[in-house]
PDB file of C-alpha atoms in Angstrom:
ATOM      1  CA  UNK A   1     -78.117  13.496   1.211  1.00 50.00           C
ATOM      2  CA  UNK A   2     -80.970  13.746   3.789  1.00 50.00           C
ATOM      3  CA  UNK A   3     -84.213  15.646   3.170  1.00 50.00           C
ATOM      4  CA  UNK A   4     -86.021  17.878   5.708  1.00 51.00           C
ATOM      5  CA  UNK A   5     -89.710  17.693   6.544  1.00 51.00           C
ATOM      6  CA  UNK A   6     -90.592  20.460   4.027  1.00 52.00           C
ATOM      7  CA  UNK A   7     -88.922  18.515   1.248  1.00 51.00           C
ATOM      8  CA  UNK A   8     -85.779  20.624   1.020  1.00 52.00           C
ATOM      9  CA  UNK A   9     -82.422  18.871   1.051  1.00 54.00           C
ATOM     10  CA  UNK A  10     -80.108  19.227   4.007  1.00 52.00           C
ATOM     11  CA  UNK A  11     -76.521  20.077   3.205  1.00 52.00           C
ATOM     12  CA  UNK A  12     -73.834  18.094   4.972  1.00 51.00           C
ATOM     13  CA  UNK A  13     -72.549  19.697   8.101  1.00 50.00           C
ATOM     14  CA  UNK A  14     -69.136  21.364   7.835  1.00 51.00           C
ATOM     15  CA  UNK A  15     -68.607  21.668  11.548  1.00 50.00           C
ATOM     16  CA  UNK A  16     -65.801  19.509  12.915  1.00 50.00           C
ATOM     17  CA  UNK A  17     -66.742  16.442  14.844  1.00 50.00           C
ATOM     18  CA  UNK A  18     -66.339  16.228  18.554  1.00 51.00           C
ATOM     19  CA  UNK A  19     -63.349  13.961  18.142  1.00 52.00           C
ATOM     20  CA  UNK A  20     -61.356  16.689  16.398  1.00 51.00           C
ATOM     21  CA  UNK A  21     -60.398  17.462  12.782  1.00 57.00           C
ATOM     22  CA  UNK A  22     -60.314  14.663  10.266  1.00 65.00           C
ATOM     23  CA  UNK A  23     -56.828  13.083   9.918  1.00 62.00           C
ATOM     24  CA  UNK A  24     -55.130  13.676   6.548  1.00 70.00           C
ATOM     25  CA  UNK A  25     -54.919  10.694   4.242  1.00 72.00           C
ATOM     26  CA  UNK A  26     -51.663   8.641   4.429  1.00 72.00           C
ATOM     27  CA  UNK A  27     -48.944   9.521   1.914  1.00 71.00           C
ATOM     28  CA  UNK A  28     -48.801   7.399  -1.203  1.00 71.00           C
ATOM     29  CA  UNK A  29     -46.592   4.328  -0.957  1.00 70.00           C
ATOM     30  CA  UNK A  30     -43.381   4.437  -2.982  1.00 60.00           C
ATOM     31  CA  UNK A  31     -43.303   2.432  -6.135  1.00 57.00           C
ATOM     32  CA  UNK A  32     -41.540  -0.891  -6.369  1.00 60.00           C
ATOM     33  CA  UNK A  33     -37.924  -0.506  -7.475  1.00 53.00           C
ATOM     34  CA  UNK A  34     -36.492  -3.142  -9.770  1.00 53.00           C
ATOM     35  CA  UNK A  35     -32.905  -2.220  -8.994  1.00 52.00           C
ATOM     36  CA  UNK A  36     -31.111  -4.273  -6.380  1.00 52.00           C
ATOM     37  CA  UNK A  37     -28.795  -2.386  -4.008  1.00 50.00           C
ATOM     38  CA  UNK A  38     -25.159  -3.510  -4.224  1.00 51.00           C
ATOM     39  CA  UNK A  39     -24.181  -6.081  -1.628  1.00 51.00           C
ATOM     40  CA  UNK A  40     -22.056  -4.995   1.292  1.00 51.00           C
ATOM     41  CA  UNK A  41     -18.607  -6.477   0.887  1.00 52.00           C
ATOM     42  CA  UNK A  42     -17.425  -8.125   4.079  1.00 55.00           C
ATOM     43  CA  UNK A  43     -13.932  -7.299   5.256  1.00 59.00           C
ATOM     44  CA  UNK A  44     -11.637 -10.229   4.601  1.00 72.00           C
ATOM     45  CA  UNK A  45      -8.891 -10.608   7.208  1.00 83.00           C
ATOM     46  CA  UNK A  46      -5.478 -11.418   5.674  1.00 87.00           C
ATOM     47  CA  UNK A  47      -4.192 -14.898   6.533  1.00 91.00           C
ATOM     48  CA  UNK A  48      -1.289 -15.469   8.866  1.00 93.00           C
ATOM     49  CA  UNK A  49       1.218 -15.842   6.024  1.00 94.00           C
ATOM     50  CA  UNK A  50       0.219 -12.474   4.591  1.00 94.00           C
ATOM     51  CA  UNK A  51       0.511 -10.750   7.964  1.00 95.00           C
ATOM     52  CA  UNK A  52       3.909 -12.355   8.582  1.00 97.00           C
ATOM     53  CA  UNK A  53       5.030 -11.241   5.124  1.00 96.00           C
ATOM     54  CA  UNK A  54       3.966  -7.681   5.895  1.00 96.00           C
ATOM     55  CA  UNK A  55       5.931  -7.742   9.154  1.00 97.00           C
ATOM     56  CA  UNK A  56       9.058  -8.956   7.341  1.00 97.00           C
ATOM     57  CA  UNK A  57       8.665  -6.237   4.714  1.00 97.00           C
ATOM     58  CA  UNK A  58       8.274  -3.556   7.364  1.00 97.00           C
ATOM     59  CA  UNK A  59      11.416  -4.808   9.122  1.00 97.00           C
ATOM     60  CA  UNK A  60      13.227  -4.649   5.774  1.00 97.00           C
ATOM     61  CA  UNK A  61      12.096  -1.042   5.322  1.00 97.00           C
ATOM     62  CA  UNK A  62      13.321  -0.145   8.793  1.00 97.00           C
ATOM     63  CA  UNK A  63      16.734  -1.687   8.048  1.00 96.00           C
ATOM     64  CA  UNK A  64      17.000   0.182   4.756  1.00 94.00           C
ATOM     65  CA  UNK A  65      16.059   3.515   6.319  1.00 96.00           C
ATOM     66  CA  UNK A  66      18.603   2.890   9.087  1.00 95.00           C
ATOM     67  CA  UNK A  67      21.327   2.389   6.470  1.00 94.00           C
ATOM     68  CA  UNK A  68      20.416   5.674   4.806  1.00 94.00           C
ATOM     69  CA  UNK A  69      20.242   7.612   8.088  1.00 94.00           C
ATOM     70  CA  UNK A  70      23.496   6.209   9.504  1.00 91.00           C
ATOM     71  CA  UNK A  71      25.274   6.742   6.208  1.00 90.00           C
ATOM     72  CA  UNK A  72      24.128  10.353   5.975  1.00 90.00           C
ATOM     73  CA  UNK A  73      25.112  11.079   9.569  1.00 90.00           C
ATOM     74  CA  UNK A  74      28.598   9.654   8.951  1.00 87.00           C
ATOM     75  CA  UNK A  75      28.979  11.224   5.508  1.00 86.00           C
ATOM     76  CA  UNK A  76      32.162  13.126   6.419  1.00 85.00           C
ATOM     77  CA  UNK A  77      34.064   9.931   7.166  1.00 85.00           C
ATOM     78  CA  UNK A  78      32.686   8.295   4.012  1.00 84.00           C
ATOM     79  CA  UNK A  79      33.662  11.333   1.918  1.00 85.00           C
ATOM     80  CA  UNK A  80      37.263  11.195   3.119  1.00 84.00           C
ATOM     81  CA  UNK A  81      37.475   7.474   2.440  1.00 84.00           C
ATOM     82  CA  UNK A  82      35.916   7.712  -1.007  1.00 84.00           C
ATOM     83  CA  UNK A  83      38.048  10.704  -1.966  1.00 82.00           C
ATOM     84  CA  UNK A  84      41.117   8.520  -1.643  1.00 77.00           C
ATOM     85  CA  UNK A  85      39.509   5.736  -3.717  1.00 75.00           C
ATOM     86  CA  UNK A  86      38.299   8.052  -6.487  1.00 75.00           C
ATOM     87  CA  UNK A  87      41.505  10.072  -6.398  1.00 72.00           C
ATOM     88  CA  UNK A  88      43.490   6.874  -6.954  1.00 70.00           C
ATOM     89  CA  UNK A  89      41.292   6.002  -9.947  1.00 70.00           C
ATOM     90  CA  UNK A  90      41.761   9.502 -11.453  1.00 66.00           C
ATOM     91  CA  UNK A  91      45.205  10.661 -10.292  1.00 64.00           C
ATOM     92  CA  UNK A  92      45.264  13.703 -12.568  1.00 66.00           C
ATOM     93  CA  UNK A  93      41.858  15.016 -11.509  1.00 63.00           C
ATOM     94  CA  UNK A  94      41.634  18.270  -9.589  1.00 71.00           C
ATOM     95  CA  UNK A  95      40.414  18.371  -6.008  1.00 74.00           C
ATOM     96  CA  UNK A  96      37.025  19.896  -6.808  1.00 79.00           C
ATOM     97  CA  UNK A  97      36.240  17.269  -9.437  1.00 78.00           C
ATOM     98  CA  UNK A  98      37.187  14.475  -7.058  1.00 77.00           C
ATOM     99  CA  UNK A  99      35.098  15.983  -4.265  1.00 83.00           C
ATOM    100  CA  UNK A 100      32.106  16.410  -6.593  1.00 83.00           C
ATOM    101  CA  UNK A 101      32.375  12.842  -7.854  1.00 83.00           C
ATOM    102  CA  UNK A 102      32.627  11.587  -4.276  1.00 85.00           C
ATOM    103  CA  UNK A 103      29.432  13.402  -3.260  1.00 86.00           C
ATOM    104  CA  UNK A 104      27.576  12.120  -6.321  1.00 89.00           C
ATOM    105  CA  UNK A 105      28.651   8.517  -5.759  1.00 89.00           C
ATOM    106  CA  UNK A 106      27.932   8.430  -2.046  1.00 90.00           C
ATOM    107  CA  UNK A 107      24.693  10.405  -1.974  1.00 92.00           C
ATOM    108  CA  UNK A 108      23.540   8.620  -5.113  1.00 92.00           C
ATOM    109  CA  UNK A 109      24.035   5.284  -3.373  1.00 93.00           C
ATOM    110  CA  UNK A 110      21.936   6.393  -0.425  1.00 94.00           C
ATOM    111  CA  UNK A 111      19.262   7.722  -2.795  1.00 95.00           C
ATOM    112  CA  UNK A 112      19.117   4.395  -4.642  1.00 95.00           C
ATOM    113  CA  UNK A 113      18.548   2.511  -1.376  1.00 95.00           C
ATOM    114  CA  UNK A 114      15.845   4.972  -0.296  1.00 95.00           C
ATOM    115  CA  UNK A 115      14.159   4.755  -3.715  1.00 96.00           C
ATOM    116  CA  UNK A 116      13.990   0.964  -3.611  1.00 96.00           C
ATOM    117  CA  UNK A 117      12.510   1.068  -0.098  1.00 96.00           C
ATOM    118  CA  UNK A 118       9.904   3.635  -1.201  1.00 96.00           C
ATOM    119  CA  UNK A 119       8.843   1.614  -4.260  1.00 97.00           C
ATOM    120  CA  UNK A 120       8.559  -1.593  -2.238  1.00 96.00           C
ATOM    121  CA  UNK A 121       6.490   0.171   0.436  1.00 96.00           C
ATOM    122  CA  UNK A 122       4.065   1.569  -2.146  1.00 97.00           C
ATOM    123  CA  UNK A 123       3.625  -1.788  -3.860  1.00 96.00           C
ATOM    124  CA  UNK A 124       3.122  -3.538  -0.529  1.00 96.00           C
ATOM    125  CA  UNK A 125       0.375  -1.084   0.382  1.00 95.00           C
ATOM    126  CA  UNK A 126      -1.309  -1.692  -2.979  1.00 95.00           C
ATOM    127  CA  UNK A 127      -0.988  -5.443  -2.573  1.00 94.00           C
ATOM    128  CA  UNK A 128      -2.794  -5.385   0.773  1.00 93.00           C
ATOM    129  CA  UNK A 129      -5.743  -3.894  -1.045  1.00 91.00           C
ATOM    130  CA  UNK A 130      -5.823  -7.349  -2.698  1.00 89.00           C
ATOM    131  CA  UNK A 131      -4.312  -6.318  -6.022  1.00 90.00           C
ATOM    132  CA  UNK A 132      -2.629  -9.405  -7.450  1.00 90.00           C
ATOM    133  CA  UNK A 133      -0.520  -7.499  -9.972  1.00 92.00           C
ATOM    134  CA  UNK A 134       1.424  -5.804  -7.162  1.00 93.00           C
ATOM    135  CA  UNK A 135       2.815  -9.180  -6.094  1.00 92.00           C
ATOM    136  CA  UNK A 136       4.213  -9.826  -9.566  1.00 94.00           C
ATOM    137  CA  UNK A 137       5.705  -6.315  -9.650  1.00 95.00           C
ATOM    138  CA  UNK A 138       7.431  -6.887  -6.327  1.00 95.00           C
ATOM    139  CA  UNK A 139       9.232  -9.982  -7.663  1.00 94.00           C
ATOM    140  CA  UNK A 140      11.498  -8.149 -10.177  1.00 95.00           C
ATOM    141  CA  UNK A 141      11.825  -5.262  -7.736  1.00 95.00           C
ATOM    142  CA  UNK A 142      13.419  -7.601  -5.201  1.00 95.00           C
ATOM    143  CA  UNK A 143      15.946  -8.609  -7.866  1.00 95.00           C
ATOM    144  CA  UNK A 144      16.675  -4.920  -8.423  1.00 95.00           C
ATOM    145  CA  UNK A 145      17.005  -4.643  -4.658  1.00 94.00           C
ATOM    146  CA  UNK A 146      19.769  -7.274  -4.747  1.00 94.00           C
ATOM    147  CA  UNK A 147      21.622  -5.394  -7.514  1.00 94.00           C
ATOM    148  CA  UNK A 148      21.387  -2.108  -5.610  1.00 93.00           C
ATOM    149  CA  UNK A 149      22.679  -3.796  -2.465  1.00 92.00           C
ATOM    150  CA  UNK A 150      25.751  -5.148  -4.266  1.00 91.00           C
ATOM    151  CA  UNK A 151      26.470  -1.861  -6.034  1.00 90.00           C
ATOM    152  CA  UNK A 152      26.090   0.402  -3.027  1.00 89.00           C
ATOM    153  CA  UNK A 153      27.801  -1.836  -0.448  1.00 88.00           C
ATOM    154  CA  UNK A 154      31.279  -0.619  -1.422  1.00 84.00           C
ATOM    155  CA  UNK A 155      30.253   3.024  -1.048  1.00 86.00           C
ATOM    156  CA  UNK A 156      28.121   3.042   2.087  1.00 87.00           C
ATOM    157  CA  UNK A 157      29.997   0.402   4.108  1.00 86.00           C
ATOM    158  CA  UNK A 158      33.359   1.344   5.569  1.00 81.00           C
ATOM    159  CA  UNK A 159      36.023  -1.435   5.452  1.00 78.00           C
ATOM    160  CA  UNK A 160      36.587  -1.358   9.194  1.00 73.00           C
ATOM    161  CA  UNK A 161      34.741  -2.406  12.357  1.00 74.00           C
ATOM    162  CA  UNK A 162      32.537   0.682  12.056  1.00 70.00           C
ATOM    163  CA  UNK A 163      31.068  -0.756   8.865  1.00 81.00           C
ATOM    164  CA  UNK A 164      29.857  -3.983  10.476  1.00 89.00           C
ATOM    165  CA  UNK A 165      26.508  -2.449  11.449  1.00 90.00           C
ATOM    166  CA  UNK A 166      25.910  -1.116   7.932  1.00 89.00           C
ATOM    167  CA  UNK A 167      26.792  -4.520   6.473  1.00 91.00           C
ATOM    168  CA  UNK A 168      24.355  -6.296   8.792  1.00 93.00           C
ATOM    169  CA  UNK A 169      21.596  -3.818   7.986  1.00 93.00           C
ATOM    170  CA  UNK A 170      22.117  -4.093   4.233  1.00 93.00           C
ATOM    171  CA  UNK A 171      22.112  -7.889   4.360  1.00 93.00           C
ATOM    172  CA  UNK A 172      19.092  -7.967   6.668  1.00 94.00           C
ATOM    173  CA  UNK A 173      17.210  -5.580   4.422  1.00 95.00           C
ATOM    174  CA  UNK A 174      17.492  -7.867   1.405  1.00 94.00           C
ATOM    175  CA  UNK A 175      16.991 -11.149   3.280  1.00 96.00           C
ATOM    176  CA  UNK A 176      13.830  -9.879   4.983  1.00 97.00           C
ATOM    177  CA  UNK A 177      12.445  -8.580   1.691  1.00 96.00           C
ATOM    178  CA  UNK A 178      13.148 -11.872  -0.074  1.00 96.00           C
ATOM    179  CA  UNK A 179      11.491 -13.863   2.728  1.00 97.00           C
ATOM    180  CA  UNK A 180       8.488 -11.564   2.668  1.00 96.00           C
ATOM    181  CA  UNK A 181       8.164 -12.034  -1.088  1.00 96.00           C
ATOM    182  CA  UNK A 182       8.222 -15.831  -0.783  1.00 96.00           C
ATOM    183  CA  UNK A 183       5.395 -15.738   1.756  1.00 96.00           C
ATOM    184  CA  UNK A 184       3.289 -13.729  -0.674  1.00 95.00           C
ATOM    185  CA  UNK A 185       3.240 -16.737  -3.019  1.00 95.00           C
ATOM    186  CA  UNK A 186       1.998 -19.210  -0.413  1.00 95.00           C
ATOM    187  CA  UNK A 187      -1.378 -20.838  -1.250  1.00 94.00           C
ATOM    188  CA  UNK A 188      -3.212 -19.148   1.634  1.00 92.00           C
ATOM    189  CA  UNK A 189      -1.985 -15.720   0.553  1.00 92.00           C
ATOM    190  CA  UNK A 190      -2.863 -16.458  -3.075  1.00 91.00           C
ATOM    191  CA  UNK A 191      -6.394 -17.495  -2.108  1.00 91.00           C
ATOM    192  CA  UNK A 192      -6.807 -14.293  -0.094  1.00 90.00           C
ATOM    193  CA  UNK A 193      -5.628 -12.139  -3.002  1.00 88.00           C
ATOM    194  CA  UNK A 194      -7.856 -13.920  -5.513  1.00 87.00           C
ATOM    195  CA  UNK A 195     -10.901 -13.509  -3.269  1.00 79.00           C
ATOM    196  CA  UNK A 196     -11.081  -9.888  -4.410  1.00 63.00           C
ATOM    197  CA  UNK A 197     -11.625 -10.961  -8.015  1.00 58.00           C
ATOM    198  CA  UNK A 198     -14.265 -13.450  -6.886  1.00 51.00           C
ATOM    199  CA  UNK A 199     -16.104 -10.715  -4.976  1.00 50.00           C
ATOM    200  CA  UNK A 200     -16.028  -8.402  -7.997  1.00 48.00           C
ATOM    201  CA  UNK A 201     -17.414 -11.078 -10.295  1.00 48.00           C
ATOM    202  CA  UNK A 202     -20.154 -11.946  -7.820  1.00 43.00           C
ATOM    203  CA  UNK A 203     -21.157  -8.293  -7.585  1.00 46.00           C
ATOM    204  CA  UNK A 204     -21.303  -8.022 -11.391  1.00 49.00           C
ATOM    205  CA  UNK A 205     -23.583 -11.036 -11.589  1.00 50.00           C
ATOM    206  CA  UNK A 206     -25.959  -9.657  -8.973  1.00 50.00           C
ATOM    207  CA  UNK A 207     -26.119  -6.219 -10.600  1.00 49.00           C
TER     208      UNK A 207
END
């Protein structure tokens, strides 16, 4: 602090400098964090076998839905045909009972086909999120698919030229699903599915 000529001390000047007000001090720097941010998982493109399998599955779903739609649109003709079959099996049954049994058998067959298609579609969507267990669940479901195809064929396929399209669709539905399932067990598809587990383990080690 400077002194004047008479010995008194001079207080520091509080007037702002010509260059303007003094700049405020910089904000404190953030502390060092010991936590490591999680790594960004790169999108893994499915291999060609997996994409081909998905296309075959989708074609199978389309064939199954076509069977259900065509069968429902032609339900009157199927009802008349099945009434004669069920009436011959139960000759003493009344007309209402036979008609009710016919509706249950036919519509139940269509519902079974639609249910199998829906379950396969859900599992396929889960599998393409690289969940290995969905592949093993699809395997027995395809066997159930074959059983449903055999059981429902007599009820949803007319034994005349009009039933040729339904027969082709039913057969195509199962064949496409079986081919799609086989492709899911190819080595390239297996490596793609298992890469999800490898990524999860790598993230756990880095955490």
